Tab-separated table of C-alpha atoms in Angstrom:
chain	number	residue	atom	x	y	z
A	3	UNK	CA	84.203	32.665	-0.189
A	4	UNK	CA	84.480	31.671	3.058
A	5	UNK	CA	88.354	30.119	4.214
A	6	UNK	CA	88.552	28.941	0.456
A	7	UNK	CA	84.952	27.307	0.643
A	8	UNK	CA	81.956	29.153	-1.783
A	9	UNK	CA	79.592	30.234	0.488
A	10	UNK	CA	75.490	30.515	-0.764
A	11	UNK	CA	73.404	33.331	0.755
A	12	UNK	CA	69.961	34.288	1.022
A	13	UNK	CA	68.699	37.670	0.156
A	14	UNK	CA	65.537	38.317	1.101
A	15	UNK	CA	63.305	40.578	-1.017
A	16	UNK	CA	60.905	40.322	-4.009
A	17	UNK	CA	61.980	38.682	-7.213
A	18	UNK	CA	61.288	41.022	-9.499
A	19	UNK	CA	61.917	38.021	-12.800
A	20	UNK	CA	59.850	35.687	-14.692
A	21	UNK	CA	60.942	32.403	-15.820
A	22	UNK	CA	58.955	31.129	-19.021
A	23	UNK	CA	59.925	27.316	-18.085
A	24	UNK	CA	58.325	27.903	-14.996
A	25	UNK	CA	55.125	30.074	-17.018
A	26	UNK	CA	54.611	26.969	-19.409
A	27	UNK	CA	54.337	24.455	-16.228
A	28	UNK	CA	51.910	27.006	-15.115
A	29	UNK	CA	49.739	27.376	-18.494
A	30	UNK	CA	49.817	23.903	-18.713
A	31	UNK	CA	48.506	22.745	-15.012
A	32	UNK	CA	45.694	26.011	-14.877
A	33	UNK	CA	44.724	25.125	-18.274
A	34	UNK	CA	44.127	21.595	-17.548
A	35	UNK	CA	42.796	22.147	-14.486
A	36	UNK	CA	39.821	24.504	-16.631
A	37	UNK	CA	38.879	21.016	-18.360
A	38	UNK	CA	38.751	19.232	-15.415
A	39	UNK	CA	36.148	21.961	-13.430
A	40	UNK	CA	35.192	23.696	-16.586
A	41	UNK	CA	35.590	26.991	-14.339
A	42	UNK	CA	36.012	29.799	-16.668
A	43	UNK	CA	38.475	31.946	-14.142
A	44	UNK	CA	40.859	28.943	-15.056
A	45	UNK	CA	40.565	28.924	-18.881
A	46	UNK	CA	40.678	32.898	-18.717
A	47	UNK	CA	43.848	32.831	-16.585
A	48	UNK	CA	45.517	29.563	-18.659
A	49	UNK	CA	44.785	32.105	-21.906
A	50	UNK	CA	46.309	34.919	-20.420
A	51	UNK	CA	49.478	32.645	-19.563
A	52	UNK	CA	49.688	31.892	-23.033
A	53	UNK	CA	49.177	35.064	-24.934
A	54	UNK	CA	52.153	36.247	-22.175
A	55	UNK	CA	54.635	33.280	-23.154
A	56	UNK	CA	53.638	33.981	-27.071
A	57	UNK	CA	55.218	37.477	-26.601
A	58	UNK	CA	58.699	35.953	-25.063
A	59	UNK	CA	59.795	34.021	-28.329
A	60	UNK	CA	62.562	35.151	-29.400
A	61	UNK	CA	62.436	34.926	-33.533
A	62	UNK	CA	66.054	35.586	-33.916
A	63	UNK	CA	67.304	32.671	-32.223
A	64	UNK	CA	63.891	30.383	-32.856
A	65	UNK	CA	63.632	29.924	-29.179
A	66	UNK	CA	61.699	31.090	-26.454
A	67	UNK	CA	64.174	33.934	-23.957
A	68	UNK	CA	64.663	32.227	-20.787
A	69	UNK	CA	62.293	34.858	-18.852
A	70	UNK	CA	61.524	38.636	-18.322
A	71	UNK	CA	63.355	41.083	-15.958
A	72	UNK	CA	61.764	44.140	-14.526
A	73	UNK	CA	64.112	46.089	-17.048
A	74	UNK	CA	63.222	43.596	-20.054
A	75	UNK	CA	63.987	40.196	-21.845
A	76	UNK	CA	66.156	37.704	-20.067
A	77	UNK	CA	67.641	36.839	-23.519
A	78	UNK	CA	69.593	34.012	-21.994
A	79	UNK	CA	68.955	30.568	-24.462
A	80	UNK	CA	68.393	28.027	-22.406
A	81	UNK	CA	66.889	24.214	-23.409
A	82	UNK	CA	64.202	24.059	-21.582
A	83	UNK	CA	62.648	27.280	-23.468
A	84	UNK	CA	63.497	25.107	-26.582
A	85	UNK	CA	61.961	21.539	-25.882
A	86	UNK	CA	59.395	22.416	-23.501
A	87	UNK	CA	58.716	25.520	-25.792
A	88	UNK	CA	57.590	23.178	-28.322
A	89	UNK	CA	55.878	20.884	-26.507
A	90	UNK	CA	53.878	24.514	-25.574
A	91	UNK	CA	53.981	26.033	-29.340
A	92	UNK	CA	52.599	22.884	-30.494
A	93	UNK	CA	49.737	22.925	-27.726
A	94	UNK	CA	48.723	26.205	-28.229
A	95	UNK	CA	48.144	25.320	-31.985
A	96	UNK	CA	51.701	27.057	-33.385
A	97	UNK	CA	53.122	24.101	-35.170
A	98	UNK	CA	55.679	25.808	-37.482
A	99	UNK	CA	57.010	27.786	-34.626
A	100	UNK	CA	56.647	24.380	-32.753
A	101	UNK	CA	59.435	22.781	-35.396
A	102	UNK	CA	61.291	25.624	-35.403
A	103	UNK	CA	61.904	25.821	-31.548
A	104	UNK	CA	62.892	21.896	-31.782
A	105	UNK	CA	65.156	22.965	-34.467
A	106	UNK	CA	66.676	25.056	-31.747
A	107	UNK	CA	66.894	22.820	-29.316
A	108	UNK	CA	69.413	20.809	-31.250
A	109	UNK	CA	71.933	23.540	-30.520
A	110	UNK	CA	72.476	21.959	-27.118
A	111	UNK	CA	73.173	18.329	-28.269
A	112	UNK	CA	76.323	17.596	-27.486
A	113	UNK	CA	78.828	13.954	-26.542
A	114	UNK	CA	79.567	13.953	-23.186
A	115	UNK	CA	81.858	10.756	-21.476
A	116	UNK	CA	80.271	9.238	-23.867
A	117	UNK	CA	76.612	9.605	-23.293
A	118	UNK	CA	74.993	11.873	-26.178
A	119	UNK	CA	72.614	14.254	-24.580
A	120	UNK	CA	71.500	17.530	-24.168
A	121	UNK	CA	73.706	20.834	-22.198
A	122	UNK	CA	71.373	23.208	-20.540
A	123	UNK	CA	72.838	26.357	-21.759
A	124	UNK	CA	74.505	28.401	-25.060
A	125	UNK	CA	77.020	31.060	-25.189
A	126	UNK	CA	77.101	31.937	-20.996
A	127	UNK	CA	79.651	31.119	-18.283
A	128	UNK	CA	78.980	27.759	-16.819
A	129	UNK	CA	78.385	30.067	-13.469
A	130	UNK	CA	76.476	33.351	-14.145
A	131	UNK	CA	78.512	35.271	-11.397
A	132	UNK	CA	82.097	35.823	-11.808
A	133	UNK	CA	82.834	35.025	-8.544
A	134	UNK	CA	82.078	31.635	-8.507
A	135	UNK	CA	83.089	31.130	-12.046
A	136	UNK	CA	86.260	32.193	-11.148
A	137	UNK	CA	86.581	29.966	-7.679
A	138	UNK	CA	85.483	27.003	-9.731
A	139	UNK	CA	87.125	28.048	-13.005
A	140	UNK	CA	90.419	29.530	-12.247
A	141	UNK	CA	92.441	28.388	-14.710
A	142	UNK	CA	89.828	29.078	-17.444
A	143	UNK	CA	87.671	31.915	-16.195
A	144	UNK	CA	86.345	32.469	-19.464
A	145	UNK	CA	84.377	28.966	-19.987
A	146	UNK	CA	81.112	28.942	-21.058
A	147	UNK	CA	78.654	26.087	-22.065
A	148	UNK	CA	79.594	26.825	-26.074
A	149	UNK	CA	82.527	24.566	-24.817
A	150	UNK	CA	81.866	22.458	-22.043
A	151	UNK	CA	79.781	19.337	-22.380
A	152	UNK	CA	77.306	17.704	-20.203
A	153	UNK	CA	74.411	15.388	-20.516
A	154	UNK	CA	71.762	16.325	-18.340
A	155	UNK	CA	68.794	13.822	-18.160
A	156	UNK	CA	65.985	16.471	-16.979
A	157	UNK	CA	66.764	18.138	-20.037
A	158	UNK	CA	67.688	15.584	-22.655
A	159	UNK	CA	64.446	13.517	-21.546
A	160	UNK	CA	62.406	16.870	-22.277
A	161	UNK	CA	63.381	16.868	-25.724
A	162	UNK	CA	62.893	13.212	-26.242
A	163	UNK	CA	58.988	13.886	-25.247
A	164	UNK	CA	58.655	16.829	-27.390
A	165	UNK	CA	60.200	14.785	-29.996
A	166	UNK	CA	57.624	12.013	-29.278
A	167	UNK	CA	54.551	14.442	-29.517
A	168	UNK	CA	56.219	16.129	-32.653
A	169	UNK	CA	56.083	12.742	-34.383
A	170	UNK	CA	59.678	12.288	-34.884
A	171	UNK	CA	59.416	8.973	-32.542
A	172	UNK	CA	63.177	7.646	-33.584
A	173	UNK	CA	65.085	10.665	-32.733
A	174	UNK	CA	63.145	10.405	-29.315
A	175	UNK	CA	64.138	6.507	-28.673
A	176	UNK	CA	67.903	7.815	-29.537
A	177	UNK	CA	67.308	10.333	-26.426
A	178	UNK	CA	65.703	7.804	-24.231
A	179	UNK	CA	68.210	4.904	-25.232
A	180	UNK	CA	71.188	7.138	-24.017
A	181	UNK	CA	69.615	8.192	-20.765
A	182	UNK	CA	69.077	4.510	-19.987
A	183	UNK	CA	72.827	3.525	-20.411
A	184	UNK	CA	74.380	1.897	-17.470
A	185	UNK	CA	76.191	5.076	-17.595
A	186	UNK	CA	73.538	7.283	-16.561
A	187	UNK	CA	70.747	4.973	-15.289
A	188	UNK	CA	71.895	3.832	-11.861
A	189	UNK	CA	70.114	1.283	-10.050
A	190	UNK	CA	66.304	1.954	-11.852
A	191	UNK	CA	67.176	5.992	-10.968
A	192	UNK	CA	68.566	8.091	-14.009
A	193	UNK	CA	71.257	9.885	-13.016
A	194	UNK	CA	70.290	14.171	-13.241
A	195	UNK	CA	73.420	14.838	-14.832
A	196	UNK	CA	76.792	12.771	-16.473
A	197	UNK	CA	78.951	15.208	-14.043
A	198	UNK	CA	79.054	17.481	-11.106
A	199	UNK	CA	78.849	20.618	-11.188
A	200	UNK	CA	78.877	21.679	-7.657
A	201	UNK	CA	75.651	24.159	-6.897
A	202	UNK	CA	73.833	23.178	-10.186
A	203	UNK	CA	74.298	19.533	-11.472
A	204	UNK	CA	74.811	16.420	-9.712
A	205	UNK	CA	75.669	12.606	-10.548
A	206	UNK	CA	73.109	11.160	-8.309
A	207	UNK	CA	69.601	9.323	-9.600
A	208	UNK	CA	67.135	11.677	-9.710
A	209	UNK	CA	63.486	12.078	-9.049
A	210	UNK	CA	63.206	14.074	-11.746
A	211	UNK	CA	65.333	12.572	-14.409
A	212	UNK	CA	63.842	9.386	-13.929
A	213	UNK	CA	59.896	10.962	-14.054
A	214	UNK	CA	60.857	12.204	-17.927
A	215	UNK	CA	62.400	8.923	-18.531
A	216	UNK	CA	58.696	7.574	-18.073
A	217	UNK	CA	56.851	10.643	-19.708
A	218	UNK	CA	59.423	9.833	-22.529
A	219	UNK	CA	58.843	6.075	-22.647
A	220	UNK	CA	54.468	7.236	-22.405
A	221	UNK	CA	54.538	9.456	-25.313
A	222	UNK	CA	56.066	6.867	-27.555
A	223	UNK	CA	53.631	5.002	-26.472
């Protein structure tokens, strides 16, 4: 910190860690983008994507692990590697495993100011370094997202679509009928997240929370 204020710094370097949200955006754009050409290079890479993410999911927890460090498994459980793990399982022809990772993802659901949606994390501080989580936490230094709520539209409306595609179409218009609230749908923009939490979630409408709202609202389609 910097005269009381948290202060973000860059440090240059490699990143030696792979996210597998980031890995299923990936398979999914190079293996649609094989179709479209029908260039084999992109069908070979989009498989080799795949058979990568396969070998992330973590059985124990019915979940994908939120990446790979250069030491091993980032065994973090995170939503995303939930929902959009499904919505992944289920393309790449693993049903069961895709309703078993949506079973997962309803670990996260949770009733916040009202709104029910979806918390991004399980079981970690709400900030992975202790020095923020104790600048922002003081009081409470232990918190992690087992006991804090928030409803965070990117996420919740990433369940409702792998809901939709999983054929469970009401629990998807539950998701979708929350995120529209006047509580969280501000002005035609959904709001990203029901709080703020400074550095990770804000309160404003959102580019992004709004885009699932209409994937969501397509897929039920």
């Amino acid at each position: 910190t910097i005269h009381g204020q948290l202060q973000e710094i860059y440090k240059p370097g490699e990143v030696v860690w792979c996210s597998t949200e980031l890995n299923i955006v990936a398979y999914f754009f190079i293996r649609d983008l094989g179709y479209i050409t029908d260039d084999e290079k992109y069908k070979r890479a989009a498989n080799l994507i795949k058979q990568g993410i396969l070998r992330n999911f973590d059985e124990k927890h019915g979940q994908f692990n939120r990446g790979v460090h250069a030491n091993g498994q980032d065994t973090v459980m995170a939503l995303d590697c939930a929902s959009w793990g499904a919505l992944f399982l289920e393309a790449a022809g693993e049903k069961a495993l895709a309703r078993t990772a949506m079973a997962a993802a309803n670990r996260y659901r949770n009733r916040s100011n009202g709104i029910m949606g979806y918390k991004p994390y399980l079981d970690m501080p709400i900030y992975e370094d202790t020095p923020s989580q104790i600048h922002f936490f003081p009081k409470t230094p232990d918190l992690t997202w087992t006991d804090y709520s928030l409803a965070w539209s990117e996420g919740s409306l990433g369940v409702a679509v792998a809901y939709a595609r999983l054929g469970k179409e009401s629990l998807a218009e539950e998701i979708l009928a929350n995120m529209l609230d006047t509580r969280m749908n501000e002005r035609g923009g959904i709001r990203y997240a029901d709080r703020e939490i400074e550095h990770q979630f804000s309160t404003a409408p959102s580019t992004i929370g709004t885009t699932w709202a209409i994937l969501a609202m397509k897929s039920l389609e």
